[in-house]
């Protein structure tokens, strides 16, 4: 545990140094004449319609009763991360079909409703990317090409509203594990963070038990959320994944997804008080 904490602290120091590194002459020249908000507006926009939100269970778009679970997750996540000074969160699951991408996007949308909070969600499930399908979007390039230095971040990203950026993949990577574990990926993400200055970066990762993609990458983040599916994910798999995550980064918690039953035991109605 002490070695992990030391490695995480060193990684944060490297990121801090990257953020503070002076820009090269001419780098991001457009930002010299525009503010942060104007620079964000240069990205193409994705508008989430009511039909798309309903189809893909994006209940956090507008909030309300259906989005309340994600708002609670938002509040707990930001409180815990702020207390620790953490800014990078990986979201993963034991296996496929747990709904990690849906949870990641809803969490990002909930965070973005706080208008003074800049959020970035990057699809790093490089084997079976799905964030672009959930959003009904198709970027010109993919995030794995950005990490390889073959494309600019602006070619693989969109904005949703005026404070949420999403980095997408339109294809799978041919060598996902090697790419995610490379120094090139670390440097590329540091550069993205330095240029765009998000308050929080979310990463939609591949399932833990499906591959070794997460092993070399997770030291690049501060913490991770594990998404489990009710009536599908076994307790044994949750236990295995928690232990593996704990060896690679800080475990923020486990989210139980796809639960079909409401818990009315707290006796609280979401509606207004009369």
PDB file of C-alpha atoms in Angstrom, residues 12-235:
ATOM      1  CA  UNK A  12       0.352  13.505  -9.544  1.00  0.00           C
ATOM      2  CA  UNK A  13       3.630  15.409  -9.286  1.00  0.00           C
ATOM      3  CA  UNK A  14       4.445  14.580 -12.913  1.00  0.00           C
ATOM      4  CA  UNK A  15       0.993  15.765 -13.986  1.00  0.00           C
ATOM      5  CA  UNK A  16       1.439  18.960 -11.999  1.00  0.00           C
ATOM      6  CA  UNK A  17       4.775  19.596 -13.694  1.00  0.00           C
ATOM      7  CA  UNK A  18       3.180  18.981 -17.096  1.00  0.00           C
ATOM      8  CA  UNK A  19       0.372  21.428 -16.321  1.00  0.00           C
ATOM      9  CA  UNK A  20       2.843  24.096 -15.261  1.00  0.00           C
ATOM     10  CA  UNK A  21       5.213  23.650 -18.215  1.00  0.00           C
ATOM     11  CA  UNK A  22       5.399  26.849 -20.315  1.00  0.00           C
ATOM     12  CA  UNK A  23       3.797  26.547 -23.734  1.00  0.00           C
ATOM     13  CA  UNK A  24       6.010  26.525 -26.784  1.00  0.00           C
ATOM     14  CA  UNK A  25       5.904  29.612 -29.033  1.00  0.00           C
ATOM     15  CA  UNK A  26       2.769  29.532 -31.165  1.00  0.00           C
ATOM     16  CA  UNK A  27       1.220  26.638 -29.234  1.00  0.00           C
ATOM     17  CA  UNK A  28      -2.573  27.020 -29.058  1.00  0.00           C
ATOM     18  CA  UNK A  29      -2.337  30.461 -30.593  1.00  0.00           C
ATOM     19  CA  UNK A  30      -6.105  30.650 -30.885  1.00  0.00           C
ATOM     20  CA  UNK A  31      -6.401  30.777 -27.116  1.00  0.00           C
ATOM     21  CA  UNK A  32      -4.385  33.990 -26.976  1.00  0.00           C
ATOM     22  CA  UNK A  33      -7.266  35.876 -28.548  1.00  0.00           C
ATOM     23  CA  UNK A  34     -10.196  34.004 -27.060  1.00  0.00           C
ATOM     24  CA  UNK A  35     -11.293  33.107 -23.552  1.00  0.00           C
ATOM     25  CA  UNK A  36     -11.675  29.563 -22.234  1.00  0.00           C
ATOM     26  CA  UNK A  37     -15.395  29.498 -23.047  1.00  0.00           C
ATOM     27  CA  UNK A  38     -14.795  30.754 -26.604  1.00  0.00           C
ATOM     28  CA  UNK A  39     -12.074  28.153 -27.126  1.00  0.00           C
ATOM     29  CA  UNK A  40     -14.473  25.426 -25.999  1.00  0.00           C
ATOM     30  CA  UNK A  41     -17.038  26.689 -28.477  1.00  0.00           C
ATOM     31  CA  UNK A  42     -14.692  25.832 -31.356  1.00  0.00           C
ATOM     32  CA  UNK A  43     -15.605  22.160 -30.857  1.00  0.00           C
ATOM     33  CA  UNK A  44     -18.619  20.767 -32.724  1.00  0.00           C
ATOM     34  CA  UNK A  45     -21.638  20.346 -30.468  1.00  0.00           C
ATOM     35  CA  UNK A  46     -23.745  17.305 -29.698  1.00  0.00           C
ATOM     36  CA  UNK A  47     -27.331  18.044 -28.748  1.00  0.00           C
ATOM     37  CA  UNK A  48     -29.052  15.302 -26.767  1.00  0.00           C
ATOM     38  CA  UNK A  49     -32.688  15.187 -27.807  1.00  0.00           C
ATOM     39  CA  UNK A  50     -35.463  13.930 -25.551  1.00  0.00           C
ATOM     40  CA  UNK A  51     -35.850  10.905 -27.801  1.00  0.00           C
ATOM     41  CA  UNK A  52     -32.129  10.040 -27.586  1.00  0.00           C
ATOM     42  CA  UNK A  53     -32.092  10.574 -23.825  1.00  0.00           C
ATOM     43  CA  UNK A  54     -35.080   8.260 -23.394  1.00  0.00           C
ATOM     44  CA  UNK A  55     -33.701   5.606 -25.750  1.00  0.00           C
ATOM     45  CA  UNK A  56     -30.261   5.451 -24.103  1.00  0.00           C
ATOM     46  CA  UNK A  57     -31.329   6.121 -20.500  1.00  0.00           C
ATOM     47  CA  UNK A  58     -29.599   9.492 -20.219  1.00  0.00           C
ATOM     48  CA  UNK A  59     -31.747  10.628 -17.319  1.00  0.00           C
ATOM     49  CA  UNK A  60     -29.155  13.077 -15.962  1.00  0.00           C
ATOM     50  CA  UNK A  61     -29.556  15.461 -18.912  1.00  0.00           C
ATOM     51  CA  UNK A  62     -32.208  17.534 -17.166  1.00  0.00           C
ATOM     52  CA  UNK A  63     -32.124  16.120 -13.646  1.00  0.00           C
ATOM     53  CA  UNK A  64     -35.311  15.599 -11.680  1.00  0.00           C
ATOM     54  CA  UNK A  65     -36.489  12.367 -10.091  1.00  0.00           C
ATOM     55  CA  UNK A  66     -35.051  10.054 -12.761  1.00  0.00           C
ATOM     56  CA  UNK A  67     -31.655  11.726 -12.578  1.00  0.00           C
ATOM     57  CA  UNK A  68     -31.516  11.870  -8.777  1.00  0.00           C
ATOM     58  CA  UNK A  69     -29.310   8.749  -8.381  1.00  0.00           C
ATOM     59  CA  UNK A  70     -26.679  10.288 -10.662  1.00  0.00           C
ATOM     60  CA  UNK A  71     -26.891  13.599  -8.831  1.00  0.00           C
ATOM     61  CA  UNK A  72     -26.229  11.751  -5.574  1.00  0.00           C
ATOM     62  CA  UNK A  73     -23.311   9.945  -7.186  1.00  0.00           C
ATOM     63  CA  UNK A  74     -22.041  13.314  -8.461  1.00  0.00           C
ATOM     64  CA  UNK A  75     -22.170  14.917  -5.028  1.00  0.00           C
ATOM     65  CA  UNK A  76     -20.444  12.027  -3.272  1.00  0.00           C
ATOM     66  CA  UNK A  77     -17.818  11.666  -5.989  1.00  0.00           C
ATOM     67  CA  UNK A  78     -16.885  15.344  -6.088  1.00  0.00           C
ATOM     68  CA  UNK A  79     -16.803  15.615  -2.282  1.00  0.00           C
ATOM     69  CA  UNK A  80     -14.492  12.638  -1.893  1.00  0.00           C
ATOM     70  CA  UNK A  81     -12.232  13.666  -4.764  1.00  0.00           C
ATOM     71  CA  UNK A  82     -12.072  17.308  -3.680  1.00  0.00           C
ATOM     72  CA  UNK A  83     -11.083  16.296  -0.152  1.00  0.00           C
ATOM     73  CA  UNK A  84      -8.158  14.329  -1.596  1.00  0.00           C
ATOM     74  CA  UNK A  85      -7.208  16.809  -4.319  1.00  0.00           C
ATOM     75  CA  UNK A  86      -8.018  14.223  -7.024  1.00  0.00           C
ATOM     76  CA  UNK A  87      -9.006  15.187 -10.577  1.00  0.00           C
ATOM     77  CA  UNK A  88      -8.962  11.936 -12.610  1.00  0.00           C
ATOM     78  CA  UNK A  89     -11.549   9.171 -12.267  1.00  0.00           C
ATOM     79  CA  UNK A  90     -11.640   5.842 -14.137  1.00  0.00           C
ATOM     80  CA  UNK A  91     -14.973   4.060 -14.517  1.00  0.00           C
ATOM     81  CA  UNK A  92     -14.874   0.318 -15.135  1.00  0.00           C
ATOM     82  CA  UNK A  93     -16.777  -2.893 -14.450  1.00  0.00           C
ATOM     83  CA  UNK A  94     -16.080  -6.598 -13.902  1.00  0.00           C
ATOM     84  CA  UNK A  95     -17.469  -7.610 -17.304  1.00  0.00           C
ATOM     85  CA  UNK A  96     -19.495  -6.439 -20.277  1.00  0.00           C
ATOM     86  CA  UNK A  97     -23.138  -5.262 -20.134  1.00  0.00           C
ATOM     87  CA  UNK A  98     -22.844  -3.767 -16.638  1.00  0.00           C
ATOM     88  CA  UNK A  99     -23.747  -0.332 -18.011  1.00  0.00           C
ATOM     89  CA  UNK A 100     -20.479   1.437 -17.192  1.00  0.00           C
ATOM     90  CA  UNK A 101     -20.661   3.714 -20.250  1.00  0.00           C
ATOM     91  CA  UNK A 102     -24.211   4.750 -19.400  1.00  0.00           C
ATOM     92  CA  UNK A 103     -23.197   5.491 -15.811  1.00  0.00           C
ATOM     93  CA  UNK A 104     -20.084   7.383 -16.922  1.00  0.00           C
ATOM     94  CA  UNK A 105     -22.024   9.570 -19.346  1.00  0.00           C
ATOM     95  CA  UNK A 106     -24.841  10.244 -16.889  1.00  0.00           C
ATOM     96  CA  UNK A 107     -22.317  11.188 -14.220  1.00  0.00           C
ATOM     97  CA  UNK A 108     -20.595  13.551 -16.658  1.00  0.00           C
ATOM     98  CA  UNK A 109     -23.952  15.103 -17.635  1.00  0.00           C
ATOM     99  CA  UNK A 110     -24.907  15.551 -13.987  1.00  0.00           C
ATOM    100  CA  UNK A 111     -21.551  17.211 -13.275  1.00  0.00           C
ATOM    101  CA  UNK A 112     -21.978  19.501 -16.284  1.00  0.00           C
ATOM    102  CA  UNK A 113     -25.219  20.912 -14.881  1.00  0.00           C
ATOM    103  CA  UNK A 114     -22.984  22.691 -12.381  1.00  0.00           C
ATOM    104  CA  UNK A 115     -22.192  25.556 -14.714  1.00  0.00           C
ATOM    105  CA  UNK A 116     -18.954  26.580 -12.999  1.00  0.00           C
ATOM    106  CA  UNK A 117     -17.554  23.046 -13.326  1.00  0.00           C
ATOM    107  CA  UNK A 118     -15.605  21.976 -16.448  1.00  0.00           C
ATOM    108  CA  UNK A 119     -15.867  18.256 -17.167  1.00  0.00           C
ATOM    109  CA  UNK A 120     -14.178  15.939 -19.657  1.00  0.00           C
ATOM    110  CA  UNK A 121     -15.260  12.365 -20.463  1.00  0.00           C
ATOM    111  CA  UNK A 122     -12.892  10.278 -22.599  1.00  0.00           C
ATOM    112  CA  UNK A 123     -13.716   6.874 -24.072  1.00  0.00           C
ATOM    113  CA  UNK A 124     -10.727   4.635 -23.352  1.00  0.00           C
ATOM    114  CA  UNK A 125     -12.530   1.343 -23.865  1.00  0.00           C
ATOM    115  CA  UNK A 126     -10.391   0.817 -26.941  1.00  0.00           C
ATOM    116  CA  UNK A 127     -11.606  -2.719 -27.663  1.00  0.00           C
ATOM    117  CA  UNK A 128     -15.363  -2.097 -27.761  1.00  0.00           C
ATOM    118  CA  UNK A 129     -15.895   1.675 -27.725  1.00  0.00           C
ATOM    119  CA  UNK A 130     -19.555   2.628 -27.336  1.00  0.00           C
ATOM    120  CA  UNK A 131     -19.737   6.221 -26.137  1.00  0.00           C
ATOM    121  CA  UNK A 132     -20.146   7.504 -29.706  1.00  0.00           C
ATOM    122  CA  UNK A 133     -23.104   5.170 -30.260  1.00  0.00           C
ATOM    123  CA  UNK A 134     -24.822   6.228 -27.057  1.00  0.00           C
ATOM    124  CA  UNK A 135     -24.485   9.856 -28.142  1.00  0.00           C
ATOM    125  CA  UNK A 136     -25.404   9.175 -31.753  1.00  0.00           C
ATOM    126  CA  UNK A 137     -22.190  10.853 -32.935  1.00  0.00           C
ATOM    127  CA  UNK A 138     -19.343   9.966 -35.273  1.00  0.00           C
ATOM    128  CA  UNK A 139     -16.078  11.848 -34.872  1.00  0.00           C
ATOM    129  CA  UNK A 140     -13.595  12.356 -37.687  1.00  0.00           C
ATOM    130  CA  UNK A 141     -10.841  10.579 -35.750  1.00  0.00           C
ATOM    131  CA  UNK A 142     -10.608   8.303 -32.712  1.00  0.00           C
ATOM    132  CA  UNK A 143      -9.069   8.840 -29.303  1.00  0.00           C
ATOM    133  CA  UNK A 144      -6.662   5.967 -29.875  1.00  0.00           C
ATOM    134  CA  UNK A 145      -5.293   7.934 -32.834  1.00  0.00           C
ATOM    135  CA  UNK A 146      -4.886  10.957 -30.554  1.00  0.00           C
ATOM    136  CA  UNK A 147      -2.919   8.855 -28.073  1.00  0.00           C
ATOM    137  CA  UNK A 148      -0.750   7.555 -30.898  1.00  0.00           C
ATOM    138  CA  UNK A 149       0.012  11.093 -32.037  1.00  0.00           C
ATOM    139  CA  UNK A 150      -1.784  10.577 -35.361  1.00  0.00           C
ATOM    140  CA  UNK A 151      -4.639  13.018 -34.740  1.00  0.00           C
ATOM    141  CA  UNK A 152      -5.415  16.162 -32.801  1.00  0.00           C
ATOM    142  CA  UNK A 153      -7.700  15.985 -29.775  1.00  0.00           C
ATOM    143  CA  UNK A 154     -10.096  18.404 -31.486  1.00  0.00           C
ATOM    144  CA  UNK A 155     -10.603  15.857 -34.296  1.00  0.00           C
ATOM    145  CA  UNK A 156     -11.940  13.226 -31.888  1.00  0.00           C
ATOM    146  CA  UNK A 157     -13.937  15.398 -29.505  1.00  0.00           C
ATOM    147  CA  UNK A 158     -17.240  17.210 -29.179  1.00  0.00           C
ATOM    148  CA  UNK A 159     -18.799  19.484 -26.623  1.00  0.00           C
ATOM    149  CA  UNK A 160     -22.137  19.024 -24.898  1.00  0.00           C
ATOM    150  CA  UNK A 161     -23.355  22.388 -23.708  1.00  0.00           C
ATOM    151  CA  UNK A 162     -20.676  24.849 -22.685  1.00  0.00           C
ATOM    152  CA  UNK A 163     -18.725  22.889 -20.064  1.00  0.00           C
ATOM    153  CA  UNK A 164     -18.608  19.201 -21.036  1.00  0.00           C
ATOM    154  CA  UNK A 165     -16.139  17.750 -23.558  1.00  0.00           C
ATOM    155  CA  UNK A 166     -16.344  14.148 -24.763  1.00  0.00           C
ATOM    156  CA  UNK A 167     -13.482  12.325 -26.513  1.00  0.00           C
ATOM    157  CA  UNK A 168     -14.780   9.559 -28.767  1.00  0.00           C
ATOM    158  CA  UNK A 169     -13.630   6.521 -30.735  1.00  0.00           C
ATOM    159  CA  UNK A 170     -15.221   5.523 -34.036  1.00  0.00           C
ATOM    160  CA  UNK A 171     -13.132   2.363 -34.258  1.00  0.00           C
ATOM    161  CA  UNK A 172     -11.297  -0.061 -32.005  1.00  0.00           C
ATOM    162  CA  UNK A 173      -7.552   0.070 -31.479  1.00  0.00           C
ATOM    163  CA  UNK A 174      -5.438  -2.725 -32.910  1.00  0.00           C
ATOM    164  CA  UNK A 175      -3.166  -2.737 -29.848  1.00  0.00           C
ATOM    165  CA  UNK A 176      -5.185  -1.365 -26.911  1.00  0.00           C
ATOM    166  CA  UNK A 177      -3.199  -2.808 -23.998  1.00  0.00           C
ATOM    167  CA  UNK A 178       0.174  -1.666 -25.319  1.00  0.00           C
ATOM    168  CA  UNK A 179      -1.177   1.783 -26.160  1.00  0.00           C
ATOM    169  CA  UNK A 180      -2.865   2.383 -22.806  1.00  0.00           C
ATOM    170  CA  UNK A 181       0.249   1.294 -20.930  1.00  0.00           C
ATOM    171  CA  UNK A 182       2.596   3.495 -22.964  1.00  0.00           C
ATOM    172  CA  UNK A 183       4.340   6.719 -22.023  1.00  0.00           C
ATOM    173  CA  UNK A 184       2.813   8.256 -25.163  1.00  0.00           C
ATOM    174  CA  UNK A 185      -0.661   7.882 -23.628  1.00  0.00           C
ATOM    175  CA  UNK A 186       0.469   9.391 -20.349  1.00  0.00           C
ATOM    176  CA  UNK A 187       2.044  12.351 -22.124  1.00  0.00           C
ATOM    177  CA  UNK A 188      -0.959  12.851 -24.418  1.00  0.00           C
ATOM    178  CA  UNK A 189      -3.411  12.946 -21.506  1.00  0.00           C
ATOM    179  CA  UNK A 190      -1.176  15.339 -19.591  1.00  0.00           C
ATOM    180  CA  UNK A 191      -1.103  17.583 -22.643  1.00  0.00           C
ATOM    181  CA  UNK A 192      -4.891  17.470 -23.022  1.00  0.00           C
ATOM    182  CA  UNK A 193      -5.337  18.350 -19.358  1.00  0.00           C
ATOM    183  CA  UNK A 194      -2.809  21.164 -19.615  1.00  0.00           C
ATOM    184  CA  UNK A 195      -4.457  22.672 -22.687  1.00  0.00           C
ATOM    185  CA  UNK A 196      -8.114  22.352 -21.683  1.00  0.00           C
ATOM    186  CA  UNK A 197      -7.897  22.636 -17.871  1.00  0.00           C
ATOM    187  CA  UNK A 198     -10.919  20.494 -16.886  1.00  0.00           C
ATOM    188  CA  UNK A 199     -11.889  20.396 -13.226  1.00  0.00           C
ATOM    189  CA  UNK A 200     -12.539  16.673 -13.535  1.00  0.00           C
ATOM    190  CA  UNK A 201     -11.519  14.065 -16.111  1.00  0.00           C
ATOM    191  CA  UNK A 202     -13.575  10.860 -16.423  1.00  0.00           C
ATOM    192  CA  UNK A 203     -12.317   7.810 -18.311  1.00  0.00           C
ATOM    193  CA  UNK A 204     -14.648   5.089 -19.575  1.00  0.00           C
ATOM    194  CA  UNK A 205     -12.399   2.016 -19.372  1.00  0.00           C
ATOM    195  CA  UNK A 206     -12.726  -1.569 -20.580  1.00  0.00           C
ATOM    196  CA  UNK A 207     -13.995  -4.228 -18.122  1.00  0.00           C
ATOM    197  CA  UNK A 208     -11.448  -5.429 -15.583  1.00  0.00           C
ATOM    198  CA  UNK A 209     -11.899  -9.162 -16.202  1.00  0.00           C
ATOM    199  CA  UNK A 210     -11.944  -8.885 -20.006  1.00  0.00           C
ATOM    200  CA  UNK A 211      -8.323  -7.881 -20.618  1.00  0.00           C
ATOM    201  CA  UNK A 212      -5.153  -6.402 -19.136  1.00  0.00           C
ATOM    202  CA  UNK A 213      -5.842  -2.921 -20.595  1.00  0.00           C
ATOM    203  CA  UNK A 214      -6.325  -1.351 -17.175  1.00  0.00           C
ATOM    204  CA  UNK A 215      -3.212  -2.765 -15.554  1.00  0.00           C
ATOM    205  CA  UNK A 216      -0.709  -0.277 -16.930  1.00  0.00           C
ATOM    206  CA  UNK A 217      -3.135   2.604 -17.345  1.00  0.00           C
ATOM    207  CA  UNK A 218      -4.813   2.975 -13.961  1.00  0.00           C
ATOM    208  CA  UNK A 219      -1.734   4.485 -12.259  1.00  0.00           C
ATOM    209  CA  UNK A 220      -2.475   7.504 -14.524  1.00  0.00           C
ATOM    210  CA  UNK A 221      -5.696   8.234 -12.598  1.00  0.00           C
ATOM    211  CA  UNK A 222      -6.354   9.162  -8.995  1.00  0.00           C
ATOM    212  CA  UNK A 223      -9.209   6.751  -8.321  1.00  0.00           C
ATOM    213  CA  UNK A 224     -11.723   4.370  -9.874  1.00  0.00           C
ATOM    214  CA  UNK A 225     -15.417   3.493  -9.661  1.00  0.00           C
ATOM    215  CA  UNK A 226     -16.496  -0.102 -10.172  1.00  0.00           C
ATOM    216  CA  UNK A 227     -19.903  -0.562 -11.849  1.00  0.00           C
ATOM    217  CA  UNK A 228     -21.669  -3.835 -11.028  1.00  0.00           C
ATOM    218  CA  UNK A 229     -24.927  -5.088 -12.532  1.00  0.00           C
ATOM    219  CA  UNK A 230     -27.667  -6.259 -10.182  1.00  0.00           C
ATOM    220  CA  UNK A 231     -28.636  -9.931 -10.619  1.00  0.00           C
ATOM    221  CA  UNK A 232     -25.749 -10.383 -13.049  1.00  0.00           C
ATOM    222  CA  UNK A 233     -22.400  -9.509 -11.481  1.00  0.00           C
ATOM    223  CA  UNK A 234     -21.402 -12.026  -8.812  1.00  0.00           C
ATOM    224  CA  UNK A 235     -20.070 -11.063  -5.409  1.00  0.00           C
TER     225      UNK A 235
END
